[in-house]
PDB file of C-alpha atoms and ligand atoms in Angstrom:
ATOM      1  CA  UNK N   1      -5.991  -0.211  49.699  1.00 81.00           C
ATOM      2  CA  UNK N   2      -3.604   0.175  46.767  1.00 93.00           C
ATOM      3  CA  UNK N   3      -5.205   2.161  43.983  1.00 97.00           C
ATOM      4  CA  UNK N   4      -5.036   0.811  40.427  1.00 98.00           C
ATOM      5  CA  UNK N   5      -2.312   2.339  38.252  1.00 98.00           C
ATOM      6  CA  UNK N   6      -3.441   4.411  35.308  1.00 98.00           C
ATOM      7  CA  UNK N   7      -1.667   6.431  32.631  1.00 98.00           C
ATOM      8  CA  UNK N   8      -3.372   9.411  30.984  1.00 98.00           C
ATOM      9  CA  UNK N   9      -1.727  10.385  27.712  1.00 98.00           C
ATOM     10  CA  UNK N  10      -2.426  14.161  27.962  1.00 98.00           C
ATOM     11  CA  UNK N  11      -3.870  16.716  30.341  1.00 98.00           C
ATOM     12  CA  UNK N  12      -7.636  16.359  29.850  1.00 98.00           C
ATOM     13  CA  UNK N  13     -10.336  18.662  31.295  1.00 98.00           C
ATOM     14  CA  UNK N  14     -10.480  18.736  35.104  1.00 98.00           C
ATOM     15  CA  UNK N  15     -13.935  17.193  35.273  1.00 97.00           C
ATOM     16  CA  UNK N  16     -12.455  13.923  34.012  1.00 98.00           C
ATOM     17  CA  UNK N  17      -9.021  14.152  35.567  1.00 98.00           C
ATOM     18  CA  UNK N  18     -10.344  14.721  39.088  1.00 98.00           C
ATOM     19  CA  UNK N  19     -12.605  11.730  38.759  1.00 98.00           C
ATOM     20  CA  UNK N  20      -9.753   9.566  37.504  1.00 98.00           C
ATOM     21  CA  UNK N  21      -7.512  10.693  40.361  1.00 98.00           C
ATOM     22  CA  UNK N  22     -10.229   9.802  42.871  1.00 98.00           C
ATOM     23  CA  UNK N  23     -10.214   6.148  41.825  1.00 97.00           C
ATOM     24  CA  UNK N  24      -6.703   5.582  40.537  1.00 98.00           C
ATOM     25  CA  UNK N  25      -3.071   6.361  41.022  1.00 98.00           C
ATOM     26  CA  UNK N  26      -2.805   8.359  37.810  1.00 98.00           C
ATOM     27  CA  UNK N  27       0.260   9.547  35.975  1.00 98.00           C
ATOM     28  CA  UNK N  28      -0.423  12.187  33.340  1.00 98.00           C
ATOM     29  CA  UNK N  29       1.735  13.067  30.308  1.00 98.00           C
ATOM     30  CA  UNK N  30       2.070  16.844  30.700  1.00 98.00           C
ATOM     31  CA  UNK N  31       3.371  17.633  27.213  1.00 98.00           C
ATOM     32  CA  UNK N  32       1.316  19.637  24.703  1.00 95.00           C
ATOM     33  CA  UNK N  33       2.166  17.051  22.076  1.00 97.00           C
ATOM     34  CA  UNK N  34       1.318  13.355  22.401  1.00 98.00           C
ATOM     35  CA  UNK N  35       3.795  11.094  24.200  1.00 98.00           C
ATOM     36  CA  UNK N  36       6.111   9.352  21.711  1.00 98.00           C
ATOM     37  CA  UNK N  37       5.206   5.708  21.125  1.00 98.00           C
ATOM     38  CA  UNK N  38       8.454   4.526  22.765  1.00 98.00           C
ATOM     39  CA  UNK N  39       7.534   6.388  25.953  1.00 98.00           C
ATOM     40  CA  UNK N  40       4.062   4.878  25.920  1.00 98.00           C
ATOM     41  CA  UNK N  41       5.611   1.420  25.571  1.00 98.00           C
ATOM     42  CA  UNK N  42       7.558   2.037  28.780  1.00 98.00           C
ATOM     43  CA  UNK N  43       4.720   3.701  30.659  1.00 98.00           C
ATOM     44  CA  UNK N  44       2.198   0.988  29.923  1.00 98.00           C
ATOM     45  CA  UNK N  45       4.192  -1.712  31.714  1.00 98.00           C
ATOM     46  CA  UNK N  46       2.197  -3.056  34.641  1.00 97.00           C
ATOM     47  CA  UNK N  47      -0.685  -0.611  34.122  1.00 98.00           C
ATOM     48  CA  UNK N  48      -4.279  -1.400  35.085  1.00 98.00           C
ATOM     49  CA  UNK N  49      -5.847   1.261  32.911  1.00 98.00           C
ATOM     50  CA  UNK N  50      -4.914   3.556  30.042  1.00 98.00           C
ATOM     51  CA  UNK N  51      -6.706   6.782  29.107  1.00 98.00           C
ATOM     52  CA  UNK N  52      -5.896   7.502  25.473  1.00 98.00           C
ATOM     53  CA  UNK N  53      -6.580  10.142  22.859  1.00 98.00           C
ATOM     54  CA  UNK N  54      -7.009   9.797  19.110  1.00 98.00           C
ATOM     55  CA  UNK N  55      -3.407  10.943  18.658  1.00 98.00           C
ATOM     56  CA  UNK N  56      -2.031   7.784  20.348  1.00 98.00           C
ATOM     57  CA  UNK N  57      -1.272   4.611  18.423  1.00 98.00           C
ATOM     58  CA  UNK N  58      -2.667   1.806  20.549  1.00 98.00           C
ATOM     59  CA  UNK N  59      -1.707  -1.460  18.906  1.00 98.00           C
ATOM     60  CA  UNK N  60      -1.130  -5.090  19.905  1.00 98.00           C
ATOM     61  CA  UNK N  61       2.529  -4.436  20.752  1.00 98.00           C
ATOM     62  CA  UNK N  62       1.549  -1.707  23.186  1.00 98.00           C
ATOM     63  CA  UNK N  63      -1.124  -3.868  24.792  1.00 98.00           C
ATOM     64  CA  UNK N  64       1.386  -6.682  25.224  1.00 98.00           C
ATOM     65  CA  UNK N  65       3.928  -4.285  26.718  1.00 98.00           C
ATOM     66  CA  UNK N  66       1.517  -3.906  29.643  1.00 97.00           C
ATOM     67  CA  UNK N  67       2.394  -7.491  30.526  1.00 94.00           C
ATOM     68  CA  UNK N  68      -1.155  -8.803  30.941  1.00 96.00           C
ATOM     69  CA  UNK N  69      -2.219  -6.337  33.642  1.00 97.00           C
ATOM     70  CA  UNK N  70      -4.188  -3.925  31.425  1.00 98.00           C
ATOM     71  CA  UNK N  71      -7.920  -4.184  32.227  1.00 97.00           C
ATOM     72  CA  UNK N  72      -9.297  -1.217  30.321  1.00 98.00           C
ATOM     73  CA  UNK N  73      -8.436   1.312  27.628  1.00 98.00           C
ATOM     74  CA  UNK N  74     -10.604   4.400  27.824  1.00 98.00           C
ATOM     75  CA  UNK N  75     -10.411   6.771  24.891  1.00 98.00           C
ATOM     76  CA  UNK N  76     -11.573  10.362  25.171  1.00 98.00           C
ATOM     77  CA  UNK N  77     -13.063  10.460  21.654  1.00 98.00           C
ATOM     78  CA  UNK N  78     -15.879   8.818  19.786  1.00 97.00           C
ATOM     79  CA  UNK N  79     -13.604   7.587  16.971  1.00 97.00           C
ATOM     80  CA  UNK N  80     -11.305   4.690  17.801  1.00 98.00           C
ATOM     81  CA  UNK N  81      -9.480   4.163  14.491  1.00 98.00           C
ATOM     82  CA  UNK N  82      -6.151   4.699  16.309  1.00 98.00           C
ATOM     83  CA  UNK N  83      -6.813   1.597  18.409  1.00 98.00           C
ATOM     84  CA  UNK N  84      -6.526  -1.976  17.220  1.00 98.00           C
ATOM     85  CA  UNK N  85      -9.935  -3.042  18.533  1.00 98.00           C
ATOM     86  CA  UNK N  86      -9.542  -6.631  17.335  1.00 98.00           C
ATOM     87  CA  UNK N  87      -6.268  -6.941  19.263  1.00 98.00           C
ATOM     88  CA  UNK N  88      -7.930  -5.506  22.374  1.00 98.00           C
ATOM     89  CA  UNK N  89     -10.813  -7.958  22.071  1.00 98.00           C
ATOM     90  CA  UNK N  90      -8.401 -10.891  21.604  1.00 98.00           C
ATOM     91  CA  UNK N  91      -6.691  -9.864  24.823  1.00 98.00           C
ATOM     92  CA  UNK N  92      -9.991  -9.403  26.680  1.00 98.00           C
ATOM     93  CA  UNK N  93      -9.468  -5.649  27.070  1.00 98.00           C
ATOM     94  CA  UNK N  94     -12.609  -3.500  26.766  1.00 98.00           C
ATOM     95  CA  UNK N  95     -12.131  -0.171  24.985  1.00 98.00           C
ATOM     96  CA  UNK N  96     -14.274   2.776  26.038  1.00 98.00           C
ATOM     97  CA  UNK N  97     -15.214   5.735  23.850  1.00 98.00           C
ATOM     98  CA  UNK N  98     -17.417   8.822  24.136  1.00 98.00           C
ATOM     99  CA  UNK N  99     -20.340   8.661  21.700  1.00 97.00           C
ATOM    100  CA  UNK N 100     -23.426  10.870  21.978  1.00 96.00           C
ATOM    101  CA  UNK N 101     -22.049  13.715  24.092  1.00 97.00           C
ATOM    102  CA  UNK N 102     -20.288  15.357  21.167  1.00 97.00           C
ATOM    103  CA  UNK N 103     -22.988  14.892  18.524  1.00 98.00           C
ATOM    104  CA  UNK N 104     -24.624  18.326  18.645  1.00 98.00           C
ATOM    105  CA  UNK N 105     -21.355  20.210  19.167  1.00 98.00           C
ATOM    106  CA  UNK N 106     -19.754  18.465  16.195  1.00 98.00           C
ATOM    107  CA  UNK N 107     -22.816  19.017  14.012  1.00 98.00           C
ATOM    108  CA  UNK N 108     -22.787  22.717  15.017  1.00 98.00           C
ATOM    109  CA  UNK N 109     -19.192  22.910  13.890  1.00 98.00           C
ATOM    110  CA  UNK N 110     -19.678  21.009  10.637  1.00 99.00           C
ATOM    111  CA  UNK N 111     -22.515  23.365   9.797  1.00 99.00           C
ATOM    112  CA  UNK N 112     -20.319  26.351  10.722  1.00 98.00           C
ATOM    113  CA  UNK N 113     -17.688  25.098   8.273  1.00 99.00           C
ATOM    114  CA  UNK N 114     -20.378  24.704   5.620  1.00 99.00           C
ATOM    115  CA  UNK N 115     -21.465  28.310   6.126  1.00 98.00           C
ATOM    116  CA  UNK N 116     -17.932  29.693   6.350  1.00 98.00           C
ATOM    117  CA  UNK N 117     -16.984  27.950   3.113  1.00 98.00           C
ATOM    118  CA  UNK N 118     -20.167  28.882   1.257  1.00 98.00           C
ATOM    119  CA  UNK N 119     -19.904  32.551   2.173  1.00 98.00           C
ATOM    120  CA  UNK N 120     -16.083  32.772   2.067  1.00 98.00           C
ATOM    121  CA  UNK N 121     -15.907  34.189   5.570  1.00 98.00           C
ATOM    122  CA  UNK N 122     -12.253  33.353   6.211  1.00 98.00           C
ATOM    123  CA  UNK N 123     -11.179  34.834   2.876  1.00 97.00           C
ATOM    124  CA  UNK N 124     -13.169  37.955   3.749  1.00 98.00           C
ATOM    125  CA  UNK N 125     -11.472  38.278   7.110  1.00 98.00           C
ATOM    126  CA  UNK N 126      -8.026  37.883   5.543  1.00 97.00           C
ATOM    127  CA  UNK N 127      -8.920  40.511   2.939  1.00 98.00           C
ATOM    128  CA  UNK N 128      -9.871  43.050   5.588  1.00 98.00           C
ATOM    129  CA  UNK N 129      -6.826  42.384   7.755  1.00 98.00           C
ATOM    130  CA  UNK N 130      -4.558  42.677   4.711  1.00 98.00           C
ATOM    131  CA  UNK N 131      -5.857  46.240   4.215  1.00 98.00           C
ATOM    132  CA  UNK N 132      -7.484  45.385   0.864  1.00 98.00           C
ATOM    133  CA  UNK N 133     -10.978  46.675   1.735  1.00 98.00           C
ATOM    134  CA  UNK N 134     -11.102  49.984  -0.080  1.00 98.00           C
ATOM    135  CA  UNK N 135     -14.734  50.041  -1.235  1.00 98.00           C
ATOM    136  CA  UNK N 136     -17.957  48.015  -1.466  1.00 98.00           C
ATOM    137  CA  UNK N 137     -17.441  45.722  -4.437  1.00 97.00           C
ATOM    138  CA  UNK N 138     -20.309  44.583  -6.667  1.00 98.00           C
ATOM    139  CA  UNK N 139     -18.577  41.251  -7.334  1.00 98.00           C
ATOM    140  CA  UNK N 140     -16.471  41.059  -4.203  1.00 98.00           C
ATOM    141  CA  UNK N 141     -16.082  37.570  -2.695  1.00 98.00           C
ATOM    142  CA  UNK N 142     -19.254  36.189  -4.223  1.00 98.00           C
ATOM    143  CA  UNK N 143     -20.078  32.900  -2.565  1.00 98.00           C
ATOM    144  CA  UNK N 144     -22.727  30.214  -2.705  1.00 98.00           C
ATOM    145  CA  UNK N 145     -26.242  30.283  -1.271  1.00 98.00           C
ATOM    146  CA  UNK N 146     -27.024  27.872   1.513  1.00 98.00           C
ATOM    147  CA  UNK N 147     -30.812  28.211   1.480  1.00 98.00           C
ATOM    148  CA  UNK N 148     -32.393  26.151  -1.233  1.00 98.00           C
ATOM    149  CA  UNK N 149     -29.197  24.156  -1.840  1.00 98.00           C
ATOM    150  CA  UNK N 150     -28.860  20.391  -1.644  1.00 99.00           C
ATOM    151  CA  UNK N 151     -26.806  18.907   1.176  1.00 99.00           C
ATOM    152  CA  UNK N 152     -25.452  15.393   0.637  1.00 99.00           C
ATOM    153  CA  UNK N 153     -24.492  13.568   3.813  1.00 98.00           C
ATOM    154  CA  UNK N 154     -22.149  10.628   3.435  1.00 98.00           C
ATOM    155  CA  UNK N 155     -22.849   8.660   6.588  1.00 98.00           C
ATOM    156  CA  UNK N 156     -26.146   9.234   8.360  1.00 98.00           C
ATOM    157  CA  UNK N 157     -25.437   8.333  11.975  1.00 98.00           C
ATOM    158  CA  UNK N 158     -25.824  10.662  14.932  1.00 97.00           C
ATOM    159  CA  UNK N 159     -23.721  13.552  13.572  1.00 98.00           C
ATOM    160  CA  UNK N 160     -24.993  13.211  10.004  1.00 98.00           C
ATOM    161  CA  UNK N 161     -28.549  13.378  11.333  1.00 98.00           C
ATOM    162  CA  UNK N 162     -27.585  16.424  13.407  1.00 98.00           C
ATOM    163  CA  UNK N 163     -26.511  18.101  10.156  1.00 98.00           C
ATOM    164  CA  UNK N 164     -29.847  17.210   8.551  1.00 98.00           C
ATOM    165  CA  UNK N 165     -31.736  18.931  11.393  1.00 98.00           C
ATOM    166  CA  UNK N 166     -29.692  22.079  10.978  1.00 98.00           C
ATOM    167  CA  UNK N 167     -30.023  21.998   7.190  1.00 98.00           C
ATOM    168  CA  UNK N 168     -33.795  21.913   7.486  1.00 97.00           C
ATOM    169  CA  UNK N 169     -33.724  25.209   9.376  1.00 97.00           C
ATOM    170  CA  UNK N 170     -31.890  26.713   6.407  1.00 98.00           C
ATOM    171  CA  UNK N 171     -34.365  25.442   3.839  1.00 98.00           C
ATOM    172  CA  UNK N 172     -31.942  22.943   2.334  1.00 98.00           C
ATOM    173  CA  UNK N 173     -32.813  19.705   0.635  1.00 98.00           C
ATOM    174  CA  UNK N 174     -31.113  16.749   2.321  1.00 98.00           C
ATOM    175  CA  UNK N 175     -29.786  13.551   0.747  1.00 98.00           C
ATOM    176  CA  UNK N 176     -27.844  10.808   2.463  1.00 98.00           C
ATOM    177  CA  UNK N 177     -25.728   7.839   1.417  1.00 98.00           C
ATOM    178  CA  UNK N 178     -24.791   4.896   3.565  1.00 96.00           C
ATOM    179  CA  UNK N 179     -26.740   2.355   5.593  1.00 95.00           C
ATOM    180  CA  UNK N 180     -30.432   3.235   5.468  1.00 95.00           C
ATOM    181  CA  UNK N 181     -32.188   4.582   8.525  1.00 96.00           C
ATOM    182  CA  UNK N 182     -35.749   3.645   9.443  1.00 96.00           C
ATOM    183  CA  UNK N 183     -38.496   5.328   7.474  1.00 96.00           C
ATOM    184  CA  UNK N 184     -39.708   7.375  10.450  1.00 97.00           C
ATOM    185  CA  UNK N 185     -36.290   8.971  10.983  1.00 97.00           C
ATOM    186  CA  UNK N 186     -35.824   9.697   7.275  1.00 97.00           C
ATOM    187  CA  UNK N 187     -39.307  11.254   7.105  1.00 97.00           C
ATOM    188  CA  UNK N 188     -38.789  13.331  10.239  1.00 97.00           C
ATOM    189  CA  UNK N 189     -35.468  14.652   8.894  1.00 98.00           C
ATOM    190  CA  UNK N 190     -36.810  15.035   5.343  1.00 97.00           C
ATOM    191  CA  UNK N 191     -33.811  13.072   4.113  1.00 98.00           C
ATOM    192  CA  UNK N 192     -33.806  11.009   0.933  1.00 98.00           C
ATOM    193  CA  UNK N 193     -31.422   8.103   0.421  1.00 98.00           C
ATOM    194  CA  UNK N 194     -29.225   7.957  -2.658  1.00 98.00           C
ATOM    195  CA  UNK N 195     -26.365   5.753  -3.707  1.00 98.00           C
ATOM    196  CA  UNK N 196     -22.983   7.461  -3.382  1.00 98.00           C
ATOM    197  CA  UNK N 197     -22.630   8.423  -7.049  1.00 98.00           C
ATOM    198  CA  UNK N 198     -26.118   9.911  -7.237  1.00 98.00           C
ATOM    199  CA  UNK N 199     -25.505  11.887  -4.062  1.00 98.00           C
ATOM    200  CA  UNK N 200     -22.223  13.278  -5.402  1.00 98.00           C
ATOM    201  CA  UNK N 201     -23.845  14.281  -8.668  1.00 98.00           C
ATOM    202  CA  UNK N 202     -26.865  15.974  -7.091  1.00 98.00           C
ATOM    203  CA  UNK N 203     -25.369  17.761  -4.077  1.00 99.00           C
ATOM    204  CA  UNK N 204     -24.207  21.359  -3.736  1.00 99.00           C
ATOM    205  CA  UNK N 205     -22.592  20.536  -0.385  1.00 99.00           C
ATOM    206  CA  UNK N 206     -21.127  17.149   0.502  1.00 99.00           C
ATOM    207  CA  UNK N 207     -20.407  16.534   4.174  1.00 99.00           C
ATOM    208  CA  UNK N 208     -18.591  13.454   5.456  1.00 98.00           C
ATOM    209  CA  UNK N 209     -19.814  11.620   8.569  1.00 98.00           C
ATOM    210  CA  UNK N 210     -18.346   8.115   8.315  1.00 98.00           C
ATOM    211  CA  UNK N 211     -15.868   6.409  10.636  1.00 97.00           C
ATOM    212  CA  UNK N 212     -12.427   5.677   9.198  1.00 97.00           C
ATOM    213  CA  UNK N 213     -12.262   2.040   8.109  1.00 97.00           C
ATOM    214  CA  UNK N 214     -10.604   0.160   5.266  1.00 97.00           C
ATOM    215  CA  UNK N 215     -13.742   0.775   3.185  1.00 97.00           C
ATOM    216  CA  UNK N 216     -13.854   4.525   3.841  1.00 98.00           C
ATOM    217  CA  UNK N 217     -10.128   5.233   3.359  1.00 98.00           C
ATOM    218  CA  UNK N 218      -9.851   7.569   0.356  1.00 98.00           C
ATOM    219  CA  UNK N 219     -13.570   7.191  -0.239  1.00 98.00           C
ATOM    220  CA  UNK N 220     -13.302  10.657  -1.789  1.00 99.00           C
ATOM    221  CA  UNK N 221     -10.738  10.387  -4.584  1.00 98.00           C
ATOM    222  CA  UNK N 222     -10.373  11.468  -8.248  1.00 98.00           C
ATOM    223  CA  UNK N 223     -13.432   9.608  -9.495  1.00 98.00           C
ATOM    224  CA  UNK N 224     -15.673  11.026  -6.777  1.00 98.00           C
ATOM    225  CA  UNK N 225     -14.509  14.630  -7.251  1.00 98.00           C
ATOM    226  CA  UNK N 226     -15.162  14.320 -10.976  1.00 98.00           C
ATOM    227  CA  UNK N 227     -18.751  13.347 -10.201  1.00 98.00           C
ATOM    228  CA  UNK N 228     -19.337  16.431  -8.036  1.00 98.00           C
ATOM    229  CA  UNK N 229     -20.806  19.665  -9.361  1.00 98.00           C
ATOM    230  CA  UNK N 230     -18.207  22.318 -10.337  1.00 96.00           C
ATOM    231  CA  UNK N 231     -19.642  24.683  -7.710  1.00 96.00           C
ATOM    232  CA  UNK N 232     -19.813  22.041  -4.986  1.00 98.00           C
ATOM    233  CA  UNK N 233     -18.316  22.351  -1.524  1.00 99.00           C
ATOM    234  CA  UNK N 234     -16.818  19.512   0.516  1.00 99.00           C
ATOM    235  CA  UNK N 235     -16.916  19.486   4.329  1.00 99.00           C
ATOM    236  CA  UNK N 236     -14.886  16.957   6.292  1.00 99.00           C
ATOM    237  CA  UNK N 237     -15.274  16.662  10.057  1.00 98.00           C
ATOM    238  CA  UNK N 238     -14.917  12.851  10.021  1.00 98.00           C
ATOM    239  CA  UNK N 239     -11.336  11.668   9.587  1.00 98.00           C
ATOM    240  CA  UNK N 240      -8.642  13.042   7.274  1.00 98.00           C
ATOM    241  CA  UNK N 241      -7.859   9.813   5.376  1.00 98.00           C
ATOM    242  CA  UNK N 242     -11.480   9.551   4.181  1.00 98.00           C
ATOM    243  CA  UNK N 243     -10.302  12.075   1.555  1.00 99.00           C
ATOM    244  CA  UNK N 244      -7.379  11.482  -0.811  1.00 98.00           C
ATOM    245  CA  UNK N 245      -5.483  14.766  -0.271  1.00 98.00           C
ATOM    246  CA  UNK N 246      -3.734  14.684  -3.675  1.00 98.00           C
ATOM    247  CA  UNK N 247      -7.038  14.247  -5.464  1.00 98.00           C
ATOM    248  CA  UNK N 248      -8.610  17.025  -3.390  1.00 99.00           C
ATOM    249  CA  UNK N 249      -5.772  19.407  -4.233  1.00 99.00           C
ATOM    250  CA  UNK N 250      -6.186  18.686  -7.934  1.00 98.00           C
ATOM    251  CA  UNK N 251      -9.981  19.050  -7.792  1.00 98.00           C
ATOM    252  CA  UNK N 252      -9.733  22.407  -6.007  1.00 98.00           C
ATOM    253  CA  UNK N 253      -6.921  23.690  -8.179  1.00 98.00           C
ATOM    254  CA  UNK N 254      -8.618  22.712 -11.437  1.00 97.00           C
ATOM    255  CA  UNK N 255     -12.017  24.045 -10.332  1.00 97.00           C
ATOM    256  CA  UNK N 256     -13.614  20.626 -10.389  1.00 97.00           C
ATOM    257  CA  UNK N 257     -15.191  21.615  -7.066  1.00 98.00           C
ATOM    258  CA  UNK N 258     -15.428  25.109  -5.597  1.00 98.00           C
ATOM    259  CA  UNK N 259     -14.249  24.793  -2.033  1.00 98.00           C
ATOM    260  CA  UNK N 260     -13.297  22.455   0.785  1.00 98.00           C
ATOM    261  CA  UNK N 261     -13.591  23.024   4.523  1.00 99.00           C
ATOM    262  CA  UNK N 262     -11.627  20.542   6.564  1.00 99.00           C
ATOM    263  CA  UNK N 263     -11.465  19.968  10.297  1.00 98.00           C
ATOM    264  CA  UNK N 264      -9.400  16.834   9.720  1.00 98.00           C
ATOM    265  CA  UNK N 265      -6.512  16.138   7.355  1.00 98.00           C
ATOM    266  CA  UNK N 266      -4.135  13.432   6.226  1.00 98.00           C
ATOM    267  CA  UNK N 267      -1.684  13.552   7.883  1.00 98.00           C
ATOM    268  CA  UNK N 268      -2.512  15.351  11.112  1.00 97.00           C
ATOM    269  CA  UNK N 269      -1.241  17.903  11.777  1.00 97.00           C
ATOM    270  CA  UNK N 270      -0.995  18.998   8.162  1.00 98.00           C
ATOM    271  CA  UNK N 271       2.623  20.080   7.376  1.00 98.00           C
ATOM    272  CA  UNK N 272       2.971  23.837   6.815  1.00 98.00           C
ATOM    273  CA  UNK N 273       4.306  23.212   3.308  1.00 98.00           C
ATOM    274  CA  UNK N 274       1.343  21.042   2.272  1.00 98.00           C
ATOM    275  CA  UNK N 275       0.026  22.234  -1.125  1.00 98.00           C
ATOM    276  CA  UNK N 276      -3.539  22.402   0.250  1.00 98.00           C
ATOM    277  CA  UNK N 277      -2.427  25.299   2.444  1.00 98.00           C
ATOM    278  CA  UNK N 278      -1.565  27.343  -0.654  1.00 98.00           C
ATOM    279  CA  UNK N 279      -5.169  27.366  -1.841  1.00 98.00           C
ATOM    280  CA  UNK N 280      -7.590  30.207  -1.064  1.00 97.00           C
ATOM    281  CA  UNK N 281     -10.517  27.851  -1.616  1.00 98.00           C
ATOM    282  CA  UNK N 282      -9.476  25.435   1.100  1.00 98.00           C
ATOM    283  CA  UNK N 283     -10.279  26.256   4.709  1.00 98.00           C
ATOM    284  CA  UNK N 284      -8.468  24.115   7.267  1.00 98.00           C
ATOM    285  CA  UNK N 285      -8.832  24.105  11.056  1.00 98.00           C
ATOM    286  CA  UNK N 286      -7.032  21.854  13.566  1.00 98.00           C
ATOM    287  CA  UNK N 287      -9.506  19.049  14.406  1.00 98.00           C
ATOM    288  CA  UNK N 288     -11.622  21.077  16.827  1.00 98.00           C
ATOM    289  CA  UNK N 289     -15.184  20.092  15.923  1.00 98.00           C
ATOM    290  CA  UNK N 290     -15.996  18.710  19.374  1.00 98.00           C
ATOM    291  CA  UNK N 291     -14.066  21.409  21.181  1.00 98.00           C
ATOM    292  CA  UNK N 292     -16.595  23.364  23.200  1.00 98.00           C
ATOM    293  CA  UNK N 293     -15.929  23.861  26.912  1.00 98.00           C
ATOM    294  CA  UNK N 294     -18.983  21.869  27.897  1.00 98.00           C
ATOM    295  CA  UNK N 295     -18.497  19.012  25.451  1.00 98.00           C
ATOM    296  CA  UNK N 296     -14.805  18.417  26.084  1.00 98.00           C
ATOM    297  CA  UNK N 297     -15.615  18.297  29.825  1.00 98.00           C
ATOM    298  CA  UNK N 298     -18.420  15.821  29.184  1.00 98.00           C
ATOM    299  CA  UNK N 299     -16.092  13.693  27.049  1.00 98.00           C
ATOM    300  CA  UNK N 300     -13.463  13.685  29.805  1.00 98.00           C
ATOM    301  CA  UNK N 301     -16.094  12.709  32.398  1.00 98.00           C
ATOM    302  CA  UNK N 302     -17.356   9.923  30.192  1.00 98.00           C
ATOM    303  CA  UNK N 303     -13.809   8.652  29.666  1.00 98.00           C
ATOM    304  CA  UNK N 304     -13.370   8.632  33.461  1.00 98.00           C
ATOM    305  CA  UNK N 305     -16.641   6.706  33.897  1.00 98.00           C
ATOM    306  CA  UNK N 306     -15.582   4.101  31.348  1.00 98.00           C
ATOM    307  CA  UNK N 307     -12.187   3.806  33.019  1.00 98.00           C
ATOM    308  CA  UNK N 308     -13.702   3.400  36.471  1.00 98.00           C
ATOM    309  CA  UNK N 309     -16.078   0.684  35.291  1.00 98.00           C
ATOM    310  CA  UNK N 310     -13.247  -1.174  33.578  1.00 98.00           C
ATOM    311  CA  UNK N 311     -11.016  -0.983  36.643  1.00 98.00           C
ATOM    312  CA  UNK N 312     -13.836  -2.446  38.750  1.00 98.00           C
ATOM    313  CA  UNK N 313     -14.332  -5.236  36.230  1.00 97.00           C
ATOM    314  CA  UNK N 314     -17.776  -3.877  35.351  1.00 98.00           C
ATOM    315  CA  UNK N 315     -19.155  -3.522  31.842  1.00 98.00           C
ATOM    316  CA  UNK N 316     -18.131  -0.186  30.317  1.00 98.00           C
ATOM    317  CA  UNK N 317     -21.086   2.193  29.884  1.00 98.00           C
ATOM    318  CA  UNK N 318     -19.789   2.949  26.362  1.00 98.00           C
ATOM    319  CA  UNK N 319     -17.737   0.207  24.833  1.00 98.00           C
ATOM    320  CA  UNK N 320     -16.284   0.312  21.304  1.00 98.00           C
ATOM    321  CA  UNK N 321     -15.622  -3.460  21.236  1.00 98.00           C
ATOM    322  CA  UNK N 322     -18.716  -4.958  22.948  1.00 98.00           C
ATOM    323  CA  UNK N 323     -17.764  -8.371  21.494  1.00 98.00           C
ATOM    324  CA  UNK N 324     -15.137  -8.481  24.275  1.00 98.00           C
ATOM    325  CA  UNK N 325     -18.000  -9.454  26.588  1.00 97.00           C
ATOM    326  CA  UNK N 326     -18.723 -12.554  24.494  1.00 90.00           C
TER     327      UNK N 326
HETATM  328  C1  LIG C   1     -13.057  13.333  17.448  1.00 53.48           C
HETATM  329  O1  LIG C   1     -12.671  13.396  16.317  1.00 53.48           O
HETATM  330  C2  LIG C   1     -13.590  12.151  18.056  1.00 53.48           C
HETATM  331  O2  LIG C   1     -13.527  11.069  17.457  1.00 53.48           O
HETATM  332  O3  LIG C   1     -14.098  12.258  19.185  1.00 53.48           O
END
């Protein structure tokens, strides 16, 4: 029997790739960088399934370039803001994603960023490696306490709630903004709801956990930074464009907030000459919050499962556009 044809836009962990190869005739883009859009347009022609990453632009034009054969798009990520979901739905193409499996790993990482920023760990490491450590300093690299501080979570879904659990272990007070959760969950996590402005005004740490949509693009801009406490710290593990980078630069430079720790930037990757990279109070890492060995393997497996279901014409176990099923 002829196997369905699938394109995988990067080398993903073996756990997923082996599973994909077992059910499909799979071509894999071997480059370290994403395939250029023009290449994708060519590759997609006549495909049955596409395994994508958040670095690929998957729009209506690309879907149409498949020529009507595309039965499933399976993305190895929970976020799908790179995919035109409405266009996929219009064309009857289900889009898979990987929610749940990366929640704890991403919350671990967001909390690590919070701690690294609060206690200036990266600055400390640079200081030592630069040979500047000549004595114990009574005011050296003074940071911010985590225990007893208030953590404001913008977005209180799975990962936001994961942050709340961790914060409780550190004796933090937890606030959240966004759609309200049921009373039981809020009570269990000791989280109090606030509107966005109240949360920004009251929090010592503000951590972003919203998907990127039209409403959340540049949700954090000049006005919002002005509302934050001068000693406050921003953590972004959501999507880069949730923060206006120009406004963040100004806020950090002018001391309107103390520090930012970013796993995601706008654009990605951040250019080496971006002004944010000149600031000591801005810690930036390359979008690695879900990158543990176990979790990336689980994400790849889940992407393979979604792909397989879609190729068989079955409902995807995790579908980002369930409306496609009517
Ligand atoms: C990572 O950012 C993801 O959306 O999975």
